[in-house]
Short mmCIF file of C-alpha atoms and ligand atoms in Angstrom, two decimals:
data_model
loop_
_atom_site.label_atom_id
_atom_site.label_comp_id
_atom_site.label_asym_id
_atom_site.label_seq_id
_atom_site.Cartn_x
_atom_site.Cartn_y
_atom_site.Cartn_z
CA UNK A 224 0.00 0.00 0.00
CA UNK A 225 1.08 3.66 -0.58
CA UNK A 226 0.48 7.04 0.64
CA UNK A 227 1.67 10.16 1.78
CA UNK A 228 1.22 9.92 5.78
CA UNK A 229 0.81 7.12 7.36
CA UNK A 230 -0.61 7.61 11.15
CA UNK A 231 0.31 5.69 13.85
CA UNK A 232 -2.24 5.20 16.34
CA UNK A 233 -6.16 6.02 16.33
CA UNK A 234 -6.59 8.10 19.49
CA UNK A 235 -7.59 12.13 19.57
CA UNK A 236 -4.23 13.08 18.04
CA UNK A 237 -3.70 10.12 15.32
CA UNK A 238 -7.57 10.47 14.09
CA UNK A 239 -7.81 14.77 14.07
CA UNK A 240 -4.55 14.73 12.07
CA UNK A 241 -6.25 12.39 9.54
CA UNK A 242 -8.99 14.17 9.36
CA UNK A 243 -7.26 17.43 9.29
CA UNK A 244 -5.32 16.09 6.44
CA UNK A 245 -7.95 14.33 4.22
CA UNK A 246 -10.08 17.86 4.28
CA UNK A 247 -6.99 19.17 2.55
CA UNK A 248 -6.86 16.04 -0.07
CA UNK A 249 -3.57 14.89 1.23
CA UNK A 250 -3.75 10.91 1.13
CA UNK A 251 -2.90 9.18 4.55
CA UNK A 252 -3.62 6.09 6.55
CA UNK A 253 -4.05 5.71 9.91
CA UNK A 254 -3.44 2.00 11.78
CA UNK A 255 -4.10 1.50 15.19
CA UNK A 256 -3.39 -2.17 17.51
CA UNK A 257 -7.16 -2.01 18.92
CA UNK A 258 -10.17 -2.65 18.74
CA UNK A 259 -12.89 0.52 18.25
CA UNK A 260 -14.78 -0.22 20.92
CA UNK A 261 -11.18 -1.02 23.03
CA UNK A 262 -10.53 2.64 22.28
CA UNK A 263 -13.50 4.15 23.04
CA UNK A 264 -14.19 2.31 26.87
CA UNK A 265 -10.75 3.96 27.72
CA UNK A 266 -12.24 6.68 29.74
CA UNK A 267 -9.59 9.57 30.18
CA UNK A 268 -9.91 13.42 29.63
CA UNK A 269 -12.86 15.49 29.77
CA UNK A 270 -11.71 19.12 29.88
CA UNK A 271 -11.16 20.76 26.60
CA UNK A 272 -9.29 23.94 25.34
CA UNK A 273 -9.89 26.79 23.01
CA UNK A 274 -7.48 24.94 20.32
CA UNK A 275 -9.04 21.62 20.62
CA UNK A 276 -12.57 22.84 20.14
CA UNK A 277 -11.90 24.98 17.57
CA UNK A 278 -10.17 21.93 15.37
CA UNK A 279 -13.20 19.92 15.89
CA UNK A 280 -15.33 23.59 14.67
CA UNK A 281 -12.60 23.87 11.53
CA UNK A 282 -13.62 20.38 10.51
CA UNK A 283 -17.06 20.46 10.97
CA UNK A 284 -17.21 17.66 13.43
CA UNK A 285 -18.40 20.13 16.47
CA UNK A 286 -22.55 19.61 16.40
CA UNK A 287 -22.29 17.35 19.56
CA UNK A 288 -19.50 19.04 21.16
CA UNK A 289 -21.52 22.51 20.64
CA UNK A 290 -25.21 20.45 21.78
CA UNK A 291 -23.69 18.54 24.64
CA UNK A 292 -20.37 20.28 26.30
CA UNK A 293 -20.77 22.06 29.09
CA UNK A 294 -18.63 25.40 28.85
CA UNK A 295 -17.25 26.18 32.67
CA UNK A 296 -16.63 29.62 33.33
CA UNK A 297 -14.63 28.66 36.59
CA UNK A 298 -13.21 26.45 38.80
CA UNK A 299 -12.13 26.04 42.02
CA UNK A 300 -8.84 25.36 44.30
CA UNK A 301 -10.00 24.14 47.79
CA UNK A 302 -7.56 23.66 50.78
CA UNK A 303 -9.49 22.92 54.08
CA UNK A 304 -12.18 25.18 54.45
CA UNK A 305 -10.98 28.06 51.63
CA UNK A 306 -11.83 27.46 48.53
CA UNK A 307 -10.35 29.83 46.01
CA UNK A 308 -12.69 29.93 42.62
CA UNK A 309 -10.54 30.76 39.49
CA UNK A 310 -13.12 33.18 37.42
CA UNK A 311 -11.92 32.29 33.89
CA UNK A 312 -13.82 34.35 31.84
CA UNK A 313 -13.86 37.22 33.96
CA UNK A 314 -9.55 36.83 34.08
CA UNK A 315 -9.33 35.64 30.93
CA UNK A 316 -12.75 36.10 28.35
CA UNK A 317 -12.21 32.77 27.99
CA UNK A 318 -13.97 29.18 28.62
CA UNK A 319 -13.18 25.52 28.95
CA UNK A 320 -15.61 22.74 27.64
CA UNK A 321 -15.96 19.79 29.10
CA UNK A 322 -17.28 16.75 26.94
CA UNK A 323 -15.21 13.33 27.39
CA UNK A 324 -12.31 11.78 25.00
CA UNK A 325 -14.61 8.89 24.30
CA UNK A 326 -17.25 11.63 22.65
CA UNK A 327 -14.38 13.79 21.08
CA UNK A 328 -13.53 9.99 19.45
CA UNK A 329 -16.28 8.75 18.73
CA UNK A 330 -17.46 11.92 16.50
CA UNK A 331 -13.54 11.72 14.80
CA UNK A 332 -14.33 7.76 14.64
CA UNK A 333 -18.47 8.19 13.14
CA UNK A 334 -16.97 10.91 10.32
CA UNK A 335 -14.02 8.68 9.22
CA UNK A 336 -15.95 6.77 6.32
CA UNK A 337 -18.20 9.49 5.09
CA UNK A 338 -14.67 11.79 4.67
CA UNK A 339 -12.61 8.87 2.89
CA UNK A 340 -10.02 8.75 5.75
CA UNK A 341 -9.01 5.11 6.19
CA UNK A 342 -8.69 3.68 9.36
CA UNK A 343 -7.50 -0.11 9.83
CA UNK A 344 -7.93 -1.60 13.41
CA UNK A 345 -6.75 -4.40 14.93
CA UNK A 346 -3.57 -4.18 13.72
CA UNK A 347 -0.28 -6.11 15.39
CA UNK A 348 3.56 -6.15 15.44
CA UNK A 349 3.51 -2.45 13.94
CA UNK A 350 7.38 -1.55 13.05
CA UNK A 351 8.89 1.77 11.69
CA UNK A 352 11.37 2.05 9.22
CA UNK A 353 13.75 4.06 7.35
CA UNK A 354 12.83 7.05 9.26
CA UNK A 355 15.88 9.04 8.44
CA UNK A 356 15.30 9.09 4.77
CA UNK A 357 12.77 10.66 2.13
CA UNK A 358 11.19 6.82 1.75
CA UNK A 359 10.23 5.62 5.33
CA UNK A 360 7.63 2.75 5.52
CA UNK A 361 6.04 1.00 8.01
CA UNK A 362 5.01 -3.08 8.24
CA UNK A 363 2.14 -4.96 10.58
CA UNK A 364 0.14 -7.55 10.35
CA UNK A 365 -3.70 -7.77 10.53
CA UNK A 366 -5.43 -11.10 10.34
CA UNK A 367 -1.98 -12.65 10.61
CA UNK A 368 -1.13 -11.30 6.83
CA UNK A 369 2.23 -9.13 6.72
CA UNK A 370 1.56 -5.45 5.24
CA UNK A 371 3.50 -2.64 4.52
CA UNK A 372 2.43 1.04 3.73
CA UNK A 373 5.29 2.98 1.68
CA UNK A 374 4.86 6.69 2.39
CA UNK A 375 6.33 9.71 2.66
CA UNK A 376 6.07 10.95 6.28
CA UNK A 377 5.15 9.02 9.42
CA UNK A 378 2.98 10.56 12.29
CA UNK A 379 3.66 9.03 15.56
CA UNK A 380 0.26 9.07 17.02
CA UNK A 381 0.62 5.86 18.79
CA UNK A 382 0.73 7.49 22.84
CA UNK A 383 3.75 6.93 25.36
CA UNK A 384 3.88 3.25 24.74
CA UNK A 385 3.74 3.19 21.02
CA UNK A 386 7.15 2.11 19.00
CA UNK A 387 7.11 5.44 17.66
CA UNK A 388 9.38 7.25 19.52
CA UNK A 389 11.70 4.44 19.85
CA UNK A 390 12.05 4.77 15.94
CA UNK A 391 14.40 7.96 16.65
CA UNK A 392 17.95 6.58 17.59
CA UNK A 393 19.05 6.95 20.72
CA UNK A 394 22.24 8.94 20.14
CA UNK A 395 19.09 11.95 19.01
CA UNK A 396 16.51 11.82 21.55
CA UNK A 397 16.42 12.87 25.01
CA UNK A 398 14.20 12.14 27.59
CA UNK A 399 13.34 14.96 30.33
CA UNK A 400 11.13 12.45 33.19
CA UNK A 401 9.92 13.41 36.43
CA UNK A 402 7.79 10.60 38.04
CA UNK A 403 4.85 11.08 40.88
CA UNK A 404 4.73 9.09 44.65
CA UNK A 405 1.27 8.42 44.15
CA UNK A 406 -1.61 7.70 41.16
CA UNK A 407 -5.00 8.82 40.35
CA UNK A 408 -8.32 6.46 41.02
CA UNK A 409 -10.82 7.56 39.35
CA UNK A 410 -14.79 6.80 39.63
CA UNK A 411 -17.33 7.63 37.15
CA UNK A 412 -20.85 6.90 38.08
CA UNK A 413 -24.16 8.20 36.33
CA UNK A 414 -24.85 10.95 39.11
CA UNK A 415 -24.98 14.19 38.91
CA UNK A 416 -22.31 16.47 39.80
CA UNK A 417 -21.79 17.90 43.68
CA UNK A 418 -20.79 20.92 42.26
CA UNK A 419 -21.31 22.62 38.49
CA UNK A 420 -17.79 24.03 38.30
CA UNK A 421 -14.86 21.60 38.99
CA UNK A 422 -13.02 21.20 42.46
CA UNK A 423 -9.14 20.50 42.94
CA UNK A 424 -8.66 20.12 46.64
CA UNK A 425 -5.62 19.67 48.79
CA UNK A 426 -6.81 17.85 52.20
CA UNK A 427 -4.38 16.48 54.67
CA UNK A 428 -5.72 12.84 53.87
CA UNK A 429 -4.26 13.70 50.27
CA UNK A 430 -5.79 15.36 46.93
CA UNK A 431 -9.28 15.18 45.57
CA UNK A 432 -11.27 16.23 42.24
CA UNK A 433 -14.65 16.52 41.55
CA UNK A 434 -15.20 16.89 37.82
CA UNK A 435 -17.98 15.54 35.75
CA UNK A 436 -19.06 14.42 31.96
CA UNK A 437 -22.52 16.03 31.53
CA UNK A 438 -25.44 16.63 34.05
CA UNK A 439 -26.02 13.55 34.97
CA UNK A 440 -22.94 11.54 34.98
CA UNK A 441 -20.17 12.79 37.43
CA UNK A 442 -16.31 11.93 37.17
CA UNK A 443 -14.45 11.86 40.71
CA UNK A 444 -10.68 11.51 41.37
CA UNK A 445 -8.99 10.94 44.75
CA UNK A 446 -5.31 10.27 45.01
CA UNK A 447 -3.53 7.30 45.98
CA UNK A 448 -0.04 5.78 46.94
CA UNK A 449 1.21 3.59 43.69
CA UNK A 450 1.06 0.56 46.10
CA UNK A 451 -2.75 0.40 46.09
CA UNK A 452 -4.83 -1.93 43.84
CA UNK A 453 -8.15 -0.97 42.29
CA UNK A 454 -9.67 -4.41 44.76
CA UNK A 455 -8.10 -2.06 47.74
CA UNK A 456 -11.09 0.64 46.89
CA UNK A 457 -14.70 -0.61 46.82
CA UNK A 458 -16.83 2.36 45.72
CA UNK A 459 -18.19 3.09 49.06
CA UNK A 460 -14.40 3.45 50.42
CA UNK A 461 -13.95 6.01 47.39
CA UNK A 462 -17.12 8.08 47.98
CA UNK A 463 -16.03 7.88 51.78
CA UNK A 464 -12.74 9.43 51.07
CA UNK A 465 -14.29 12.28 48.73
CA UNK A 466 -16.26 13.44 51.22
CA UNK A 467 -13.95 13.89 53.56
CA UNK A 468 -11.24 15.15 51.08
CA UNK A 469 -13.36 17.81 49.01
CA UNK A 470 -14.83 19.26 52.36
CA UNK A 471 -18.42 19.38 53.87
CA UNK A 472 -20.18 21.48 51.20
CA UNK A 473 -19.32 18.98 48.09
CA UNK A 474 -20.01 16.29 50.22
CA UNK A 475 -23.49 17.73 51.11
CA UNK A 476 -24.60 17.15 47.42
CA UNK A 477 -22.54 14.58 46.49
CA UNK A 478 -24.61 11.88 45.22
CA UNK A 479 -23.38 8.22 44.75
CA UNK A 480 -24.25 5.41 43.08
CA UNK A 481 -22.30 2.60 41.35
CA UNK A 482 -18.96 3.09 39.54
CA UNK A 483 -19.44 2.38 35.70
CA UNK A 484 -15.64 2.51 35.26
CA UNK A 485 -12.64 2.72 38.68
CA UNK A 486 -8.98 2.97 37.48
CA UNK A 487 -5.97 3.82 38.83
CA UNK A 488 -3.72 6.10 36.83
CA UNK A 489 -0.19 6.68 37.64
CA UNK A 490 1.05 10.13 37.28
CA UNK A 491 4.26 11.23 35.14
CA UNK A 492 5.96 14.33 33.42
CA UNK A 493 7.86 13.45 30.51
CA UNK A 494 8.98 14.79 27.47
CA UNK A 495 10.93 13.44 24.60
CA UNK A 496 13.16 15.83 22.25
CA UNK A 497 12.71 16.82 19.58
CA UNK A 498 9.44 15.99 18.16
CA UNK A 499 10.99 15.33 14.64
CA UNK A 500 13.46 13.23 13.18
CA UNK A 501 14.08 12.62 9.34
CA UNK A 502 10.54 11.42 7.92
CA UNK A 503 8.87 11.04 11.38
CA UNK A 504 6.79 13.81 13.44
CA UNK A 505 5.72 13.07 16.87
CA UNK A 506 2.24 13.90 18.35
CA UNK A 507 0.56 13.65 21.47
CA UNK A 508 1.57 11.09 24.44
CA UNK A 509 3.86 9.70 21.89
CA UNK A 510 6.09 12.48 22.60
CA UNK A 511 5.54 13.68 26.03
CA UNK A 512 2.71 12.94 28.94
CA UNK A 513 1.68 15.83 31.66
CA UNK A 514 0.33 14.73 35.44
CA UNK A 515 -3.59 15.34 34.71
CA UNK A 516 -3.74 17.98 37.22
CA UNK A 517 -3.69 20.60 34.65
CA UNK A 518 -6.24 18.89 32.44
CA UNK A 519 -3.88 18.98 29.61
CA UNK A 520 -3.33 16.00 28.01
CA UNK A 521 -5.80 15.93 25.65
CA UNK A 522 -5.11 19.39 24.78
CA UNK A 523 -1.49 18.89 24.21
CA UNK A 524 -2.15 16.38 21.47
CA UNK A 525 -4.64 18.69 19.82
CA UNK A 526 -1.84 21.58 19.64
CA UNK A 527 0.52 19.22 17.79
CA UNK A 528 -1.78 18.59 15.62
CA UNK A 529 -2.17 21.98 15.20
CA UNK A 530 0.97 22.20 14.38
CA UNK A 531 1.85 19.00 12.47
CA UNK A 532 -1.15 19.43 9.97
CA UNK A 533 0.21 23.26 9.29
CA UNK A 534 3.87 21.35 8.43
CA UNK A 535 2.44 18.90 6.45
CA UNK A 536 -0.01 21.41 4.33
CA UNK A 537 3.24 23.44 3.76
CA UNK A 538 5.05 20.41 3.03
CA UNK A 539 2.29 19.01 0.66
CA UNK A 540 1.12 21.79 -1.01
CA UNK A 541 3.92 24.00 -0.89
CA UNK A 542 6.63 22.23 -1.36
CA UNK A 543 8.42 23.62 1.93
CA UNK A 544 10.58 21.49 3.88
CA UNK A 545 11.34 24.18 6.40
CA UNK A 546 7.76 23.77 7.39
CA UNK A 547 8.77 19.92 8.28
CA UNK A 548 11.93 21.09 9.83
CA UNK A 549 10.28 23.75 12.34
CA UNK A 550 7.50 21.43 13.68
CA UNK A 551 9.24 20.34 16.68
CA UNK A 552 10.59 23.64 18.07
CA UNK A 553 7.19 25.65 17.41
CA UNK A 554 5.09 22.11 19.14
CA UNK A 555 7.15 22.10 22.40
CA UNK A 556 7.69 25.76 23.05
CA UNK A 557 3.80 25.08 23.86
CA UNK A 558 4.73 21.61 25.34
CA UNK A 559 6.98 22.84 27.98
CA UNK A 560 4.47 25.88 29.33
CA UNK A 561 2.02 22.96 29.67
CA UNK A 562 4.57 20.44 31.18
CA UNK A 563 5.11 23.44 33.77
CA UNK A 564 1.84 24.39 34.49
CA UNK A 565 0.99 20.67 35.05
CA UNK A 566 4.12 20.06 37.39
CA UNK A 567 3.30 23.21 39.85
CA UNK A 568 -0.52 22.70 40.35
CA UNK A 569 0.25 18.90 40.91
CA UNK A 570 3.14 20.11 43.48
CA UNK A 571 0.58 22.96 44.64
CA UNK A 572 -2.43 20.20 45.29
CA UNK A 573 -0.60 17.16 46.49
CA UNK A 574 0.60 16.13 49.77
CA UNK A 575 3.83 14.53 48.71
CA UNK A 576 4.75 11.91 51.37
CA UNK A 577 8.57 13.67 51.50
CA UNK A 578 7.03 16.93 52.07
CA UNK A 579 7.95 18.19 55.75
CA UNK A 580 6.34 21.66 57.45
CA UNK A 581 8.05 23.72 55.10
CA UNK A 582 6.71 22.72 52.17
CA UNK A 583 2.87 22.17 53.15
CA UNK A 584 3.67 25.78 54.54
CA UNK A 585 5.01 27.22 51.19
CA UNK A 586 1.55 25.55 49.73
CA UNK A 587 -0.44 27.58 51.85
CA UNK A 588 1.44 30.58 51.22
CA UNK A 589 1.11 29.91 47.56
CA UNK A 590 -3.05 29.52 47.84
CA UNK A 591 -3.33 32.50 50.14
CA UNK A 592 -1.14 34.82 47.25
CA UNK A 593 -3.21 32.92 44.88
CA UNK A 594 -6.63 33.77 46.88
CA UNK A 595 -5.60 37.62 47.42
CA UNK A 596 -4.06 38.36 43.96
CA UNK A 597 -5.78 39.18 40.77
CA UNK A 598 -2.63 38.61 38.74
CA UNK A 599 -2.07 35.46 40.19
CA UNK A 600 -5.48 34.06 39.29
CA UNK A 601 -4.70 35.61 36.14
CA UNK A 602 -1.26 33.32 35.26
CA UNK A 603 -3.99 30.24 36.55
CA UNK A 604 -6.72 30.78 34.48
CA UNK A 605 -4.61 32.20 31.11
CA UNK A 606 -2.85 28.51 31.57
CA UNK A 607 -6.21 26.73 32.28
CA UNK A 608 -8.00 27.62 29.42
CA UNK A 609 -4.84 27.34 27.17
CA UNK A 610 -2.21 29.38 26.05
CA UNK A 611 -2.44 30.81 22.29
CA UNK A 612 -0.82 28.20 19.29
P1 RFL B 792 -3.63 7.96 23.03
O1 RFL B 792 -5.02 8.40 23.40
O2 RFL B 792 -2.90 7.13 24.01
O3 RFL B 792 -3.75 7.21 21.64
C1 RFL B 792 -2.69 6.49 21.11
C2 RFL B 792 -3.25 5.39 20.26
O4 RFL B 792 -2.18 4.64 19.69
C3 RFL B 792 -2.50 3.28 19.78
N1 RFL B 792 -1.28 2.46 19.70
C4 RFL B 792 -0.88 1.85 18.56
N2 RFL B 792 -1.40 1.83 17.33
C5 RFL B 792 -0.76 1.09 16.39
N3 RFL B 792 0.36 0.38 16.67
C6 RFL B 792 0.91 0.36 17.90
N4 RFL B 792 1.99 -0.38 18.16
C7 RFL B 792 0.29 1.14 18.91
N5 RFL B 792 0.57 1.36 20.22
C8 RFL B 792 -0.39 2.17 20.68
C9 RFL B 792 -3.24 3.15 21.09
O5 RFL B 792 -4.03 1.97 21.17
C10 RFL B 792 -4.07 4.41 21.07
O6 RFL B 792 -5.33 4.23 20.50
O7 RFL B 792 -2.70 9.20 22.68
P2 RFL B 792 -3.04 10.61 21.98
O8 RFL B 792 -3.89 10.40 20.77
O9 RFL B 792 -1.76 11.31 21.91
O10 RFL B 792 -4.02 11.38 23.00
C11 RFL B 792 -3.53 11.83 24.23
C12 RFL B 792 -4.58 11.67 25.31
O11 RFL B 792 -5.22 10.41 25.21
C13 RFL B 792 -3.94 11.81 26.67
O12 RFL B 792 -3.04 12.90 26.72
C14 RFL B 792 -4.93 12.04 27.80
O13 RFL B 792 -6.00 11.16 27.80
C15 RFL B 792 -4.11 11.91 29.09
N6 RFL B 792 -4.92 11.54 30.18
C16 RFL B 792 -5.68 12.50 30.74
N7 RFL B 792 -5.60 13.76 30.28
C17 RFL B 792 -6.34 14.72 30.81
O14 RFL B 792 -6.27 15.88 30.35
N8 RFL B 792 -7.21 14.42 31.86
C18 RFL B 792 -7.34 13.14 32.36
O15 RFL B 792 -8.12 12.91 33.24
C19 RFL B 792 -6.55 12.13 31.81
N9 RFL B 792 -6.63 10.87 32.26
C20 RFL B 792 -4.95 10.21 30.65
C21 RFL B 792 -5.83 9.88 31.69
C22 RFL B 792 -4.12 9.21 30.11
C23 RFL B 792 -4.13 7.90 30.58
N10 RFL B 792 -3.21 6.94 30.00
C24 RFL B 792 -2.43 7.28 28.86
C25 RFL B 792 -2.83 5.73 30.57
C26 RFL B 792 -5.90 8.58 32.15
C27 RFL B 792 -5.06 7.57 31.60
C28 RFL B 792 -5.23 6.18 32.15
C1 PHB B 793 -11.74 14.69 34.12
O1 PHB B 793 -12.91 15.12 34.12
O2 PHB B 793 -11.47 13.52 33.85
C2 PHB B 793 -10.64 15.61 34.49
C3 PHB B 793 -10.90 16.95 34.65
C4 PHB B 793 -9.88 17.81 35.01
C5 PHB B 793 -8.60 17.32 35.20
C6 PHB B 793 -8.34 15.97 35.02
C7 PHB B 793 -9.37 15.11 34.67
O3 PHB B 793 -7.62 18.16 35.57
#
């Protein structure tokens, strides 16, 4: 088979770059190792930026997103009894959306045929080759039949444990890694919300978020030490802990009911540079992974896409390889902001277990200058709802 891109990997980032790319008539491919369904029970992100709505708008995939996302104006940072709310559109003119990953996919998924982008699932032993040329092509098998697709660039959409990344040789990568003492649980249970803006609380008994997928169906995160197993937290030991942990209001109208989906997510910061080598562009958790504090995952992959489809569209239609050769410095100048922002409202939120008196006191420093200063909910709120691509 032959084409011009061939995409790695049908998450948010492999599946908007095909689409991207097919509205501008350039030929690609995207393969991905499983199933649809597979894909769409992985229940993830649900807070979503300026730049990823706005892709979705650009290819006419936003009638859902625009009928069923909830745009927040706000949210709130609670430590004990404060509780600081961040006013984003009053800081900022801006709003978030929330509406889940799975929806985001599912639209990208429920377009693919009707726009001619080709998406084969299911497929195994996916290898990369000749990435340092102008010819790079990459071979799987589906059905247990060897393939190959000869193209001319490679997106590595395939997320941090894709074979991607380990396409670019060692002596030209680097990896910048910063691991957390603790993971994520998180519950999702057809409830509604305790709150209608989100809640990031710090409580002695460790960190706590109450976020939610639509009206009716609320998402709820409590941390835990990277020991625990999900058979360590029956649901009524996680809705016990969230009422202590996001305080005596929440817990008030905090209604529970039986988890439709409990996981335990460990928490990382990693990046891997640059984002570009040869033939091969990098996008998404294939080339870096925040701490889901900052809700920015998601977003991250949508802004090098961004970026990747304006590279390509020079490269296709143009004719300009500089376009090629600039994608990785213009996708993580954004990348690191993010990678920070993530880092010190994970630090700010956290109880790490090394922490002593002096840092749970610089935290509360930090959350009364953030609670007394306009400009300091301004540097939150410009970062929460995305900085400009
Ligand atoms: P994805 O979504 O991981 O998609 C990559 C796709 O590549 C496929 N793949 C392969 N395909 C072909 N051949 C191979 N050899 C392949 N190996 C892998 C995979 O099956 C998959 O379909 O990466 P992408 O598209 O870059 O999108 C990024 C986002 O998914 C990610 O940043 C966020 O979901 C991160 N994230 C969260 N972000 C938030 O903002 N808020 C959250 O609450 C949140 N929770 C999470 C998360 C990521 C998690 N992961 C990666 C374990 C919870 C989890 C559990
Ligand atoms: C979610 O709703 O899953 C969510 C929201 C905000 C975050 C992380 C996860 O920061």
């Amino acid at each position: 088979m032959k084409t011009q891109v061939c995409i790695v990997g049908a998450g948010p980032a492999g599946l908007l770059l095909g689409h991207l790319l097919r509205a501008e008539g350039i030929e690609c491919v995207v393969i991905e190792r499983r199933s649809p369904d597979y894909v769409l029970g992985r229940i993830r992100a649900g807070v979503l930026e300026r730049v990823t709505v706005s892709l979705m708008e650009r290819l006419g995939l936003d009638a859902r997103l625009k009928a069923e996302g909830l745009p927040h104006d706000g949210f709130n940072l609670a430590d004990g009894e404060r509780l600081v709310r961040i006013d984003l559109a009053g800081l900022t003119g801006q709003h978030v959306v929330v509406y889940g990953q799975t929806e985001l996919t599912r639209d990208l998924m429920d377009a693919s045929e009707e726009r001619g982008l080709e998406v084969i699932y299911e497929v195994e032993d996916v290898a990369l080759h000749d990435v340092d040329g102008d010819a790079p092509f990459v071979t799987f098998s589906k059905g247990g039949a060897g393939q190959r697709i000869d193209c001319r660039i490679i997106a590595g959409c395939d997320g941090f444990h894709g074979p991607s990344r380990r396409a670019v040789p060692a002596s030209v990568g680097k990896d910048y890694e910063r691991e957390y003492p603790f993971g994520w649980l998180g519950i999702l249970a057809d409830v509604p919300p305790c709150n209608h803006e989100l809640i990031y609380a710090n409580h002695e008994r460790g960190f706590a978020l109450a976020s939610m997928r639509s009206k009716t169906r609320s998402r709820y995160y409590v941390d835990v030490p990277l020991t625990d197993r999900i058979e360590d937290w029956p649901d009524e030991r996680v809705w016990d802990e969230l009422a202590i942990r996001l305080g005596p209001e929440a817990a008030a109208h905090m209604t529970r009911g039986p988890a439709l989906e409990k996981s335990i997510a460990p928490l990382r910061s990693f990046v891997f540079a640059p984002m570009r080598h040869g033939s091969l562009l990098l996008c998404g958790d294939a080339a870096h992974i925040v701490p889901p504090t900052g809700a920015k995952g998601l977003n991250l992959a949508a802004s090098d896409v961004h970026y990747a489809a304006e590279a390509l569209l020079g490269f296709f239609k143009r004719g300009d390889a500089d376009a090629i050769a600039g994608y990785s410095d213009k996708a993580l100048a954004r990348v690191w902001k993010s990678e920070r922002f993530s880092w010190s409202l994970t630090r700010l939120m956290h109880r790490f277990p090394e922490d002593g008196p002096f840092e749970r006191a610089m935290q509360v420093a930090e959350l009364d200058y953030i609670a007394s200063s306009r400009a300091a909910q301004t540097s939150i709120a410009e970062n929460y709802v995305g900085l400009p691509v």
